Coordinates of C-alpha atoms and ligand atoms in Angstrom, one line a residue:
Chain A
M13 CA 113.7 118.0 105.2
H14 CA 115.6 115.8 107.5
R15 CA 113.1 114.4 110.0
E16 CA 113.8 110.8 110.7
D17 CA 112.3 109.4 113.9
P18 CA 111.6 105.8 114.8
Q19 CA 107.9 105.3 115.3
P20 CA 106.4 103.3 118.2
D21 CA 105.5 100.6 115.7
G22 CA 109.1 100.4 114.5
I23 CA 108.6 102.2 111.2
T24 CA 111.0 105.0 110.4
R25 CA 109.4 108.0 108.7
F26 CA 111.1 110.4 106.5
A27 CA 109.5 113.7 105.6
A28 CA 110.2 113.5 101.9
P29 CA 108.4 114.9 98.9
A30 CA 105.9 112.2 98.1
G31 CA 105.1 110.0 95.1
G32 CA 107.6 111.0 92.4
E33 CA 107.7 109.4 89.0
A34 CA 109.5 106.0 88.8
A35 CA 112.8 107.6 87.7
S36 CA 113.8 104.9 85.3
T37 CA 116.7 106.9 83.9
H38 CA 118.4 107.5 87.2
R39 CA 118.2 104.0 88.5
R40 CA 120.9 101.5 88.1
S41 CA 118.8 98.4 87.8
L42 CA 117.2 96.8 84.8
R43 CA 113.7 95.5 85.8
V44 CA 112.7 92.4 83.9
G45 CA 109.2 90.9 83.9
I46 CA 108.9 87.2 83.5
G47 CA 105.3 86.0 82.7
G48 CA 103.7 82.9 81.3
P49 CA 101.3 80.1 82.0
V50 CA 101.5 78.0 85.1
G51 CA 104.3 75.5 85.1
S52 CA 105.9 76.7 81.9
G53 CA 109.3 77.1 83.7
K54 CA 109.4 80.7 84.9
T55 CA 111.0 79.9 88.2
A56 CA 113.4 77.5 86.6
L57 CA 114.3 80.5 84.3
V58 CA 114.7 82.8 87.3
A59 CA 117.1 80.2 88.8
A60 CA 119.1 80.1 85.6
L61 CA 119.3 83.9 85.5
C62 CA 120.4 84.1 89.1
R63 CA 123.0 81.4 88.4
V64 CA 124.5 83.4 85.5
F65 CA 124.1 87.0 86.6
G66 CA 123.9 86.7 90.4
P67 CA 127.6 86.5 91.2
D68 CA 128.6 89.6 89.2
M69 CA 125.6 91.9 89.2
G70 CA 123.5 91.1 92.2
V71 CA 120.0 89.9 91.4
V72 CA 116.8 90.3 93.3
V73 CA 113.5 88.6 92.7
V74 CA 109.8 89.6 93.3
T75 CA 107.4 86.8 92.9
N76 CA 103.6 87.2 92.3
D77 CA 103.0 83.5 92.6
I78 CA 101.2 82.0 95.5
Y79 CA 104.2 81.9 97.6
T80 CA 105.2 79.1 99.9
T81 CA 108.4 78.6 101.8
E82 CA 109.1 75.8 99.3
D83 CA 109.5 78.4 96.5
A84 CA 112.1 80.2 98.5
D85 CA 113.7 76.9 99.5
F86 CA 113.9 75.9 95.8
L87 CA 115.9 79.0 94.9
R88 CA 118.0 78.8 98.0
S89 CA 118.8 75.2 97.7
A90 CA 119.7 75.6 94.1
G91 CA 122.3 77.9 95.7
V92 CA 121.3 80.8 93.5
L93 CA 119.4 83.3 95.8
S94 CA 119.4 84.0 99.4
T95 CA 116.0 84.5 101.1
D96 CA 116.5 88.2 101.8
R97 CA 116.7 88.8 98.0
I98 CA 113.3 87.5 97.2
S99 CA 110.1 89.2 98.1
A100 CA 106.5 87.9 97.6
V101 CA 103.6 90.0 96.6
Q102 CA 100.0 89.0 97.3
T103 CA 97.7 89.6 94.3
G104 CA 94.3 89.2 95.8
C105 CA 93.4 86.4 93.3
C106 CA 94.1 88.7 90.4
P107 CA 97.7 88.2 89.2
H108 CA 97.2 90.3 86.1
T109 CA 95.9 93.3 88.1
A110 CA 99.0 93.3 90.3
V111 CA 101.5 93.6 87.5
R112 CA 99.4 95.6 85.0
D113 CA 96.5 97.7 86.3
D114 CA 97.6 98.4 89.8
I115 CA 101.3 97.9 90.3
A116 CA 101.6 99.6 93.7
A117 CA 102.5 96.6 95.8
N118 CA 105.0 95.4 93.2
L119 CA 106.7 98.8 93.0
D120 CA 107.0 98.8 96.8
A121 CA 108.6 95.4 96.8
V122 CA 111.0 96.2 93.9
E123 CA 112.0 99.5 95.5
A124 CA 112.6 98.0 98.9
L125 CA 114.9 95.3 97.4
E126 CA 116.7 97.9 95.3
Q127 CA 117.3 100.0 98.4
A128 CA 118.6 97.0 100.4
H129 CA 120.8 95.4 97.7
D130 CA 121.5 97.9 94.9
P131 CA 121.2 95.1 92.3
E132 CA 121.8 95.5 88.6
L133 CA 119.1 93.1 87.7
V134 CA 115.5 92.9 89.1
L135 CA 113.3 89.9 88.1
V136 CA 109.6 90.2 88.6
E137 CA 107.9 86.8 88.1
S138 CA 104.1 86.6 87.6
G139 CA 102.2 83.4 87.1
G140 CA 99.5 85.0 85.0
D141 CA 97.2 82.1 84.2
N142 CA 96.8 82.5 80.5
L143 CA 98.0 84.2 77.3
T144 CA 96.5 87.6 77.9
M145 CA 99.0 88.6 80.6
T146 CA 101.3 91.6 80.2
F147 CA 103.4 93.7 82.5
S148 CA 102.9 97.5 82.9
R149 CA 105.8 99.6 81.6
G150 CA 105.5 101.5 84.8
L151 CA 106.8 98.4 86.6
I152 CA 109.4 96.8 84.3
D153 CA 111.7 97.9 81.5
V154 CA 111.6 94.7 79.4
Q155 CA 109.5 91.6 79.7
M156 CA 109.7 88.0 78.6
F157 CA 106.9 85.5 78.2
V158 CA 107.6 81.8 78.8
L159 CA 105.6 79.1 77.1
D160 CA 106.3 75.4 77.2
V161 CA 106.0 73.0 74.3
S162 CA 103.8 70.6 76.3
G163 CA 101.0 73.2 76.1
G164 CA 100.8 72.3 72.4
D165 CA 102.3 73.7 69.3
K166 CA 99.2 75.7 68.5
V167 CA 99.7 78.1 71.4
P168 CA 101.7 80.8 69.6
R169 CA 99.0 80.9 66.9
K170 CA 96.5 81.9 69.6
G171 CA 98.4 85.1 70.2
G172 CA 97.4 87.3 73.1
P173 CA 99.6 90.2 74.4
G174 CA 102.1 87.9 76.2
V175 CA 102.9 86.0 72.9
T176 CA 102.6 89.0 70.6
A177 CA 104.0 91.9 72.5
S178 CA 106.6 90.6 75.0
D179 CA 110.1 91.7 74.3
L180 CA 111.3 88.1 74.3
L181 CA 109.3 85.0 73.8
V182 CA 110.8 81.9 75.4
V183 CA 109.6 78.5 74.3
N184 CA 110.8 76.2 77.0
K185 CA 111.0 72.4 77.5
T186 CA 112.1 71.7 74.0
D187 CA 113.3 68.3 75.4
L188 CA 109.7 67.3 75.7
A189 CA 108.7 68.1 72.1
P190 CA 109.1 64.5 70.8
H191 CA 107.0 63.2 73.7
V192 CA 104.1 65.5 73.2
G193 CA 104.2 65.6 69.4
A194 CA 104.9 69.3 69.3
D195 CA 106.5 70.7 66.1
L196 CA 109.0 73.4 67.0
A197 CA 109.2 74.6 63.5
V198 CA 105.5 75.3 63.5
M199 CA 105.8 77.2 66.8
A200 CA 108.7 79.3 65.4
R201 CA 106.7 80.1 62.3
D202 CA 103.5 81.0 64.0
A203 CA 105.3 83.1 66.6
A204 CA 107.3 85.0 64.0
A205 CA 104.1 85.7 62.2
V206 CA 102.5 87.6 65.1
R207 CA 105.6 89.1 66.6
A208 CA 107.0 91.2 63.8
D209 CA 110.7 91.4 64.5
R210 CA 110.6 90.7 68.2
P211 CA 112.8 87.7 69.1
V212 CA 111.8 84.1 70.0
V213 CA 114.2 81.7 71.6
F214 CA 113.9 78.0 72.4
T215 CA 115.2 76.5 75.6
D216 CA 115.6 73.2 77.4
L217 CA 116.2 74.3 81.0
R218 CA 116.8 70.6 82.0
G219 CA 119.7 70.2 79.6
D220 CA 120.9 73.8 79.8
P221 CA 120.4 75.2 83.3
R222 CA 122.1 78.4 82.3
A223 CA 119.5 79.2 79.7
G224 CA 122.0 80.3 77.0
P225 CA 119.7 82.0 74.5
V226 CA 117.9 84.0 77.2
T227 CA 121.1 85.1 78.9
D228 CA 122.6 86.2 75.6
W229 CA 119.6 88.4 74.9
L230 CA 119.5 89.7 78.5
R231 CA 123.2 90.7 78.3
L232 CA 122.4 92.9 75.3
Q233 CA 119.6 94.6 77.3
L234 CA 121.9 95.1 80.3
A235 CA 124.6 96.6 78.0
A236 CA 122.0 98.9 76.4
R237 CA 120.9 100.1 79.8
R238 CA 124.4 100.8 80.9
G239 CA 125.1 102.7 77.7
A240 CA 121.9 104.7 78.2
R241 CA 122.9 105.7 81.7
T242 CA 126.4 106.8 80.9
T243 CA 125.5 108.9 77.9
Chain B
M8 CA 91.5 125.7 99.8
T9 CA 87.8 125.3 100.0
D10 CA 86.0 125.4 103.4
P11 CA 86.2 121.7 104.4
D12 CA 82.9 121.6 106.2
H13 CA 81.0 122.9 103.2
A14 CA 82.9 121.6 100.2
T15 CA 81.1 120.0 97.3
T16 CA 81.7 116.7 95.7
T17 CA 83.6 116.5 92.5
A18 CA 84.2 114.0 89.8
A19 CA 87.7 113.6 91.2
L20 CA 86.1 112.2 94.4
L21 CA 84.5 109.4 92.3
L22 CA 87.9 108.6 91.0
L23 CA 89.2 108.2 94.5
A24 CA 86.3 105.9 95.3
D25 CA 86.8 103.8 92.2
S26 CA 88.1 100.3 92.9
R27 CA 90.2 100.7 89.8
L28 CA 92.3 103.4 91.4
P29 CA 95.8 101.9 91.2
A30 CA 96.6 102.2 94.9
G31 CA 96.9 98.6 95.8
G32 CA 93.4 98.2 97.2
H33 CA 92.5 95.2 95.0
A34 CA 94.8 92.9 97.0
H35 CA 93.4 93.7 100.5
S36 CA 90.6 91.8 101.9
G37 CA 90.3 93.6 105.3
G38 CA 90.3 90.3 107.2
V39 CA 87.8 88.5 104.9
E40 CA 90.4 86.0 103.7
Q41 CA 91.2 84.9 107.2
A42 CA 87.5 84.8 108.1
V43 CA 86.8 82.6 105.0
T44 CA 89.8 80.3 105.8
T45 CA 88.5 79.8 109.4
G46 CA 84.9 79.3 108.2
R47 CA 83.5 82.4 109.9
V48 CA 82.4 83.9 106.5
H49 CA 81.0 81.3 104.1
D50 CA 78.0 82.7 102.4
V51 CA 76.1 86.0 101.8
T52 CA 74.5 86.0 105.3
S53 CA 77.7 85.5 107.2
L54 CA 79.4 88.1 104.9
D55 CA 76.7 90.6 105.8
A56 CA 77.3 90.1 109.5
F57 CA 81.1 90.5 109.0
L58 CA 80.7 93.7 107.0
R59 CA 78.4 95.3 109.5
G60 CA 80.9 94.7 112.3
R61 CA 83.7 95.9 110.2
L62 CA 81.8 99.1 109.2
S63 CA 80.9 99.9 112.9
A64 CA 84.5 99.5 114.1
A65 CA 87.3 99.9 111.5
G66 CA 85.0 101.9 109.2
A67 CA 83.9 104.4 111.8
Q68 CA 87.3 104.8 113.2
A69 CA 88.9 105.4 109.8
A70 CA 86.1 107.7 108.7
A71 CA 86.8 110.0 111.7
V72 CA 90.5 110.0 111.0
A73 CA 90.0 110.8 107.3
A74 CA 87.6 113.6 108.1
Y75 CA 90.1 115.0 110.6
A76 CA 93.0 114.8 108.1
C77 CA 90.8 116.4 105.5
R78 CA 90.2 119.4 107.8
L79 CA 93.8 119.6 108.8
A80 CA 94.9 119.7 105.2
G81 CA 92.8 122.9 104.9
H82 CA 94.7 124.6 107.8
D83 CA 97.6 126.6 106.5
S84 CA 99.0 126.8 109.9
A85 CA 99.2 123.0 110.3
D86 CA 102.8 121.8 110.6
G87 CA 104.8 118.6 110.9
G88 CA 103.9 118.4 114.6
D89 CA 100.2 118.3 113.9
W90 CA 100.6 115.5 111.3
R91 CA 102.9 113.6 113.5
R92 CA 100.4 113.7 116.3
L93 CA 97.7 112.5 114.1
D94 CA 99.9 109.7 112.9
D95 CA 100.6 108.6 116.5
E96 CA 97.0 108.7 117.4
V97 CA 96.1 106.5 114.4
S98 CA 98.8 104.0 115.4
A99 CA 97.4 104.0 118.9
R100 CA 94.0 103.0 117.5
L101 CA 95.5 100.0 115.6
P102 CA 96.7 97.6 118.4
S103 CA 97.7 94.9 115.9
P104 CA 101.2 95.5 114.4
A105 CA 99.9 93.7 111.2
Q106 CA 97.1 96.2 110.9
R107 CA 99.5 99.1 111.3
E108 CA 101.8 97.7 108.7
V109 CA 98.8 97.2 106.3
S110 CA 97.6 100.7 107.0
R111 CA 101.0 102.2 106.1
A112 CA 101.5 100.0 103.0
Q113 CA 98.1 101.2 101.7
G114 CA 98.9 104.8 102.7
R115 CA 102.1 104.7 100.8
A116 CA 100.4 103.2 97.7
L117 CA 97.8 105.9 97.7
L118 CA 100.4 108.6 98.3
R119 CA 102.0 107.5 95.1
V120 CA 98.8 108.1 93.2
V121 CA 97.9 111.4 94.9
G122 CA 101.4 112.8 94.6
R123 CA 101.3 112.4 90.9
C124 CA 97.7 113.3 90.2
W125 CA 97.1 116.1 92.8
P126 CA 100.6 117.2 93.9
A127 CA 100.6 119.6 96.8
P128 CA 103.0 120.8 99.5
V129 CA 100.9 119.3 102.3
L130 CA 101.9 115.8 101.1
S131 CA 105.5 116.4 102.1
W132 CA 104.3 116.6 105.8
L133 CA 102.9 113.1 105.7
G134 CA 106.2 111.1 105.5
E135 CA 106.9 108.1 103.3
R136 CA 104.5 105.7 104.9
P137 CA 101.5 107.5 106.4
H138 CA 98.4 105.7 107.5
H139 CA 95.9 105.0 104.8
A140 CA 93.0 106.9 106.3
V141 CA 95.2 110.0 106.7
V142 CA 96.1 110.0 103.0
Q143 CA 92.5 109.3 102.0
G144 CA 91.4 112.4 104.0
V145 CA 94.1 114.6 102.5
A146 CA 93.4 113.3 99.0
V147 CA 89.8 114.3 99.4
A148 CA 90.8 117.8 100.5
L149 CA 93.1 118.1 97.5
T150 CA 90.3 117.2 95.1
G151 CA 88.1 119.8 96.6
G152 CA 86.0 117.6 98.9
G153 CA 85.1 118.2 102.5
T154 CA 85.1 116.3 105.8
H155 CA 81.8 114.5 105.0
D156 CA 83.1 113.4 101.6
A157 CA 86.3 112.0 103.3
A158 CA 84.3 110.1 105.9
L159 CA 81.9 108.8 103.3
L160 CA 84.8 107.6 101.0
V161 CA 86.4 105.8 103.8
A162 CA 83.3 104.3 105.3
S163 CA 82.2 103.0 101.9
A164 CA 85.7 101.6 101.1
S165 CA 85.7 99.8 104.5
V166 CA 83.1 97.4 103.2
T167 CA 83.2 97.5 99.4
G168 CA 86.8 96.2 99.2
P169 CA 86.2 93.3 101.6
A170 CA 82.9 92.5 99.8
S171 CA 84.7 92.0 96.5
A172 CA 87.4 89.9 98.2
A173 CA 84.6 87.6 99.5
L174 CA 83.2 87.4 96.0
R175 CA 86.5 86.2 94.6
L176 CA 87.2 83.8 97.5
L177 CA 83.8 82.2 97.7
G178 CA 82.6 82.5 94.1
L179 CA 79.4 84.2 95.3
D180 CA 76.8 85.6 92.9
P181 CA 78.1 89.2 92.2
V182 CA 74.6 90.6 92.2
D183 CA 73.9 89.1 95.6
V184 CA 77.1 90.8 96.9
T185 CA 76.1 94.1 95.3
R186 CA 72.6 93.9 96.8
L187 CA 74.2 93.2 100.2
V188 CA 76.3 96.4 100.0
A189 CA 73.3 98.3 98.6
N190 CA 71.3 97.3 101.6
L191 CA 74.2 98.6 103.8
A192 CA 74.0 102.0 102.2
P193 CA 72.0 103.7 105.0
D194 CA 74.5 102.3 107.5
I195 CA 77.4 103.6 105.4
D196 CA 75.8 107.0 105.3
H197 CA 75.3 106.9 109.0
C198 CA 78.9 105.9 109.6
A199 CA 80.0 108.8 107.4
A200 CA 77.9 111.3 109.3
Y201 CA 79.3 109.9 112.6
G202 CA 82.9 110.2 111.3
A203 CA 82.5 113.7 110.1
E204 CA 80.9 114.8 113.3
A205 CA 83.4 113.0 115.5
S206 CA 86.3 114.6 113.6
A207 CA 85.4 118.1 114.8
V208 CA 87.8 118.1 117.6
D209 CA 90.8 120.3 118.3
D210 CA 93.2 117.5 119.1
A211 CA 93.7 114.2 117.3
A212 CA 93.8 112.5 120.7
L213 CA 90.1 113.2 121.1
L214 CA 89.2 111.2 118.0
P215 CA 87.0 108.2 118.8
A216 CA 88.4 104.7 119.0
P217 CA 85.7 102.2 118.1
A218 CA 87.3 98.8 117.9
L219 CA 86.5 95.1 117.2
P220 CA 89.2 92.9 118.6
M221 CA 88.3 90.1 116.2
L222 CA 89.6 92.2 113.3
D223 CA 92.9 92.5 115.0
V224 CA 93.0 88.7 115.7
L225 CA 92.2 88.0 112.0
A226 CA 94.9 90.5 110.8
E227 CA 97.5 88.9 113.1
N228 CA 96.6 85.4 112.0
H229 CA 96.6 86.4 108.4
A230 CA 100.0 87.9 108.6
R231 CA 101.3 84.6 110.1
S232 CA 99.7 82.3 107.6
E233 CA 102.0 80.7 105.1
V234 CA 99.8 80.7 102.0
K235 CA 97.7 83.8 101.4
L236 CA 96.1 85.3 98.4
F237 CA 95.5 88.8 99.8
A238 CA 97.9 91.2 101.5
S239 CA 95.4 91.6 104.4
Ligands
GTP307 N1 111.5 68.6 81.0 C1 111.6 69.9 81.4 N2 111.1 70.3 82.5 C2 111.3 71.6 82.9 C3 111.9 72.5 82.0 N3 111.9 73.7 82.7 C4 111.2 73.6 83.8 N4 110.8 72.3 84.0 C5 110.0 71.7 85.0 O1 108.7 72.2 84.9 C6 108.1 72.3 86.2 C7 107.6 73.7 86.4 O2 108.7 74.6 86.4 P1 108.6 76.0 87.2 O3 109.9 76.7 86.9 O4 108.2 75.8 88.6 O5 107.4 76.7 86.4 P2 106.7 78.1 86.7 O6 106.4 78.7 85.4 O7 107.5 78.9 87.6 O8 105.4 77.6 87.4 P3 104.4 78.4 88.3 O9 105.2 79.4 89.0 O10 103.7 77.4 89.1 O11 103.4 79.1 87.3 C8 109.2 71.9 87.2 O12 109.0 70.6 87.6 C9 110.5 72.1 86.4 O13 111.5 71.3 86.9 C10 112.5 72.1 80.8 O14 113.1 72.8 80.0 N5 112.3 70.7 80.5
MG308 MG1 107.0 79.8 89.5

């Protein structure tokens, strides 16, 4: 069907078959969820990933945080992301719901950015407020969970789906470990105990604004995706 | 398809009415967030007044639209022109651009769910971003419900969603809020009966247009506010 008429309210309608499956195998982009407690460094990590991958691959970002113009300004002033590549989703006071139980608004935001920019990398940031947060596989392909050492070295032991089941656990702000008395070896040991073989990396985004260990891991994911699409 | 005027309720209808349906509804407050921000709604009593107004205007209007869409979905002869006409008439009943955008965003989200749970050729007539009440009516038809079911679903949702938004924003006692909605049940039933009856017209242009300008003002101000927790 080819109907395509501008509506009085400026919305173009297409008569297309409705509501197909998220065709993950046909799409070009890798969709990456970035979750973790408030202030752990998710946006700093997004900035790092935009810095590293943006120029070559095109990166777009969906944020589920309470979104102010300062957030956009932060990424824009860091010179890593133009405003039209970031989209904010309102979560109705339930950030978990929006990325896990009812992902409709996030899917709409992701698809709109993909249509506009054809990126290879889509980042979905959600400031879930505790350790129980996890992204729906209907929304993202892989997910990372960002903790920071100042939350205390006991956090990995508490587990929760974010810590145990995320594809990559990022322990950030290692530069602060001496100041807060956090023992990184304890964090590594406890995380390994609950994560089977899933990887854990330690970062200091102050000292390494390109997030070396995370980008190395993500490169592998991107390569795997490209391989899967070409075979 | 079943006769829309005499269809029976099914378990699938309960699914459509469940607030856990993954169609984006949890993030919409239907104007409550703006009403709370501006102090209009601040407790159970002011919430009650707000919901009554909402039901009588937005609720009644959407109930009639949904019932009409439910009946249209049962007409094999209905074509793109009929659906386009209904779409235009719904747009005409939503003077605030923000309201129209919210209606289409929710319609699209529900279409995602319906297209995968109850796929049917009629869905392809609706376009990518149909109005919410239209998709609600079609969804009811596809699950075997009738015009009254469609009107009831929509009338009820027009207050239950905003009520739970108020609960979250104001930290009200959840049983107080539930009791408030329980006390509204006769009004919701009345609104559903009104919507079903008003939908029995040959032409979408003859659907009623009850309105409450304050809802449009709230929607426009919400869309313009910098920090917001809900999408509407
Ligand atoms: N010392 C230190 N500070 C960091 C590091 N990473 C991020 N920060 C700082 O931590 C603060 C919070 O970082 P964000 O990236 O905004 O954290 P977030 O997880 O996005 O926070 P929310 O979105 O509010 O949940 C900022 O002031 C950052 O500059 C790090 O590795 N070391
Ligand atoms: Mg952030």
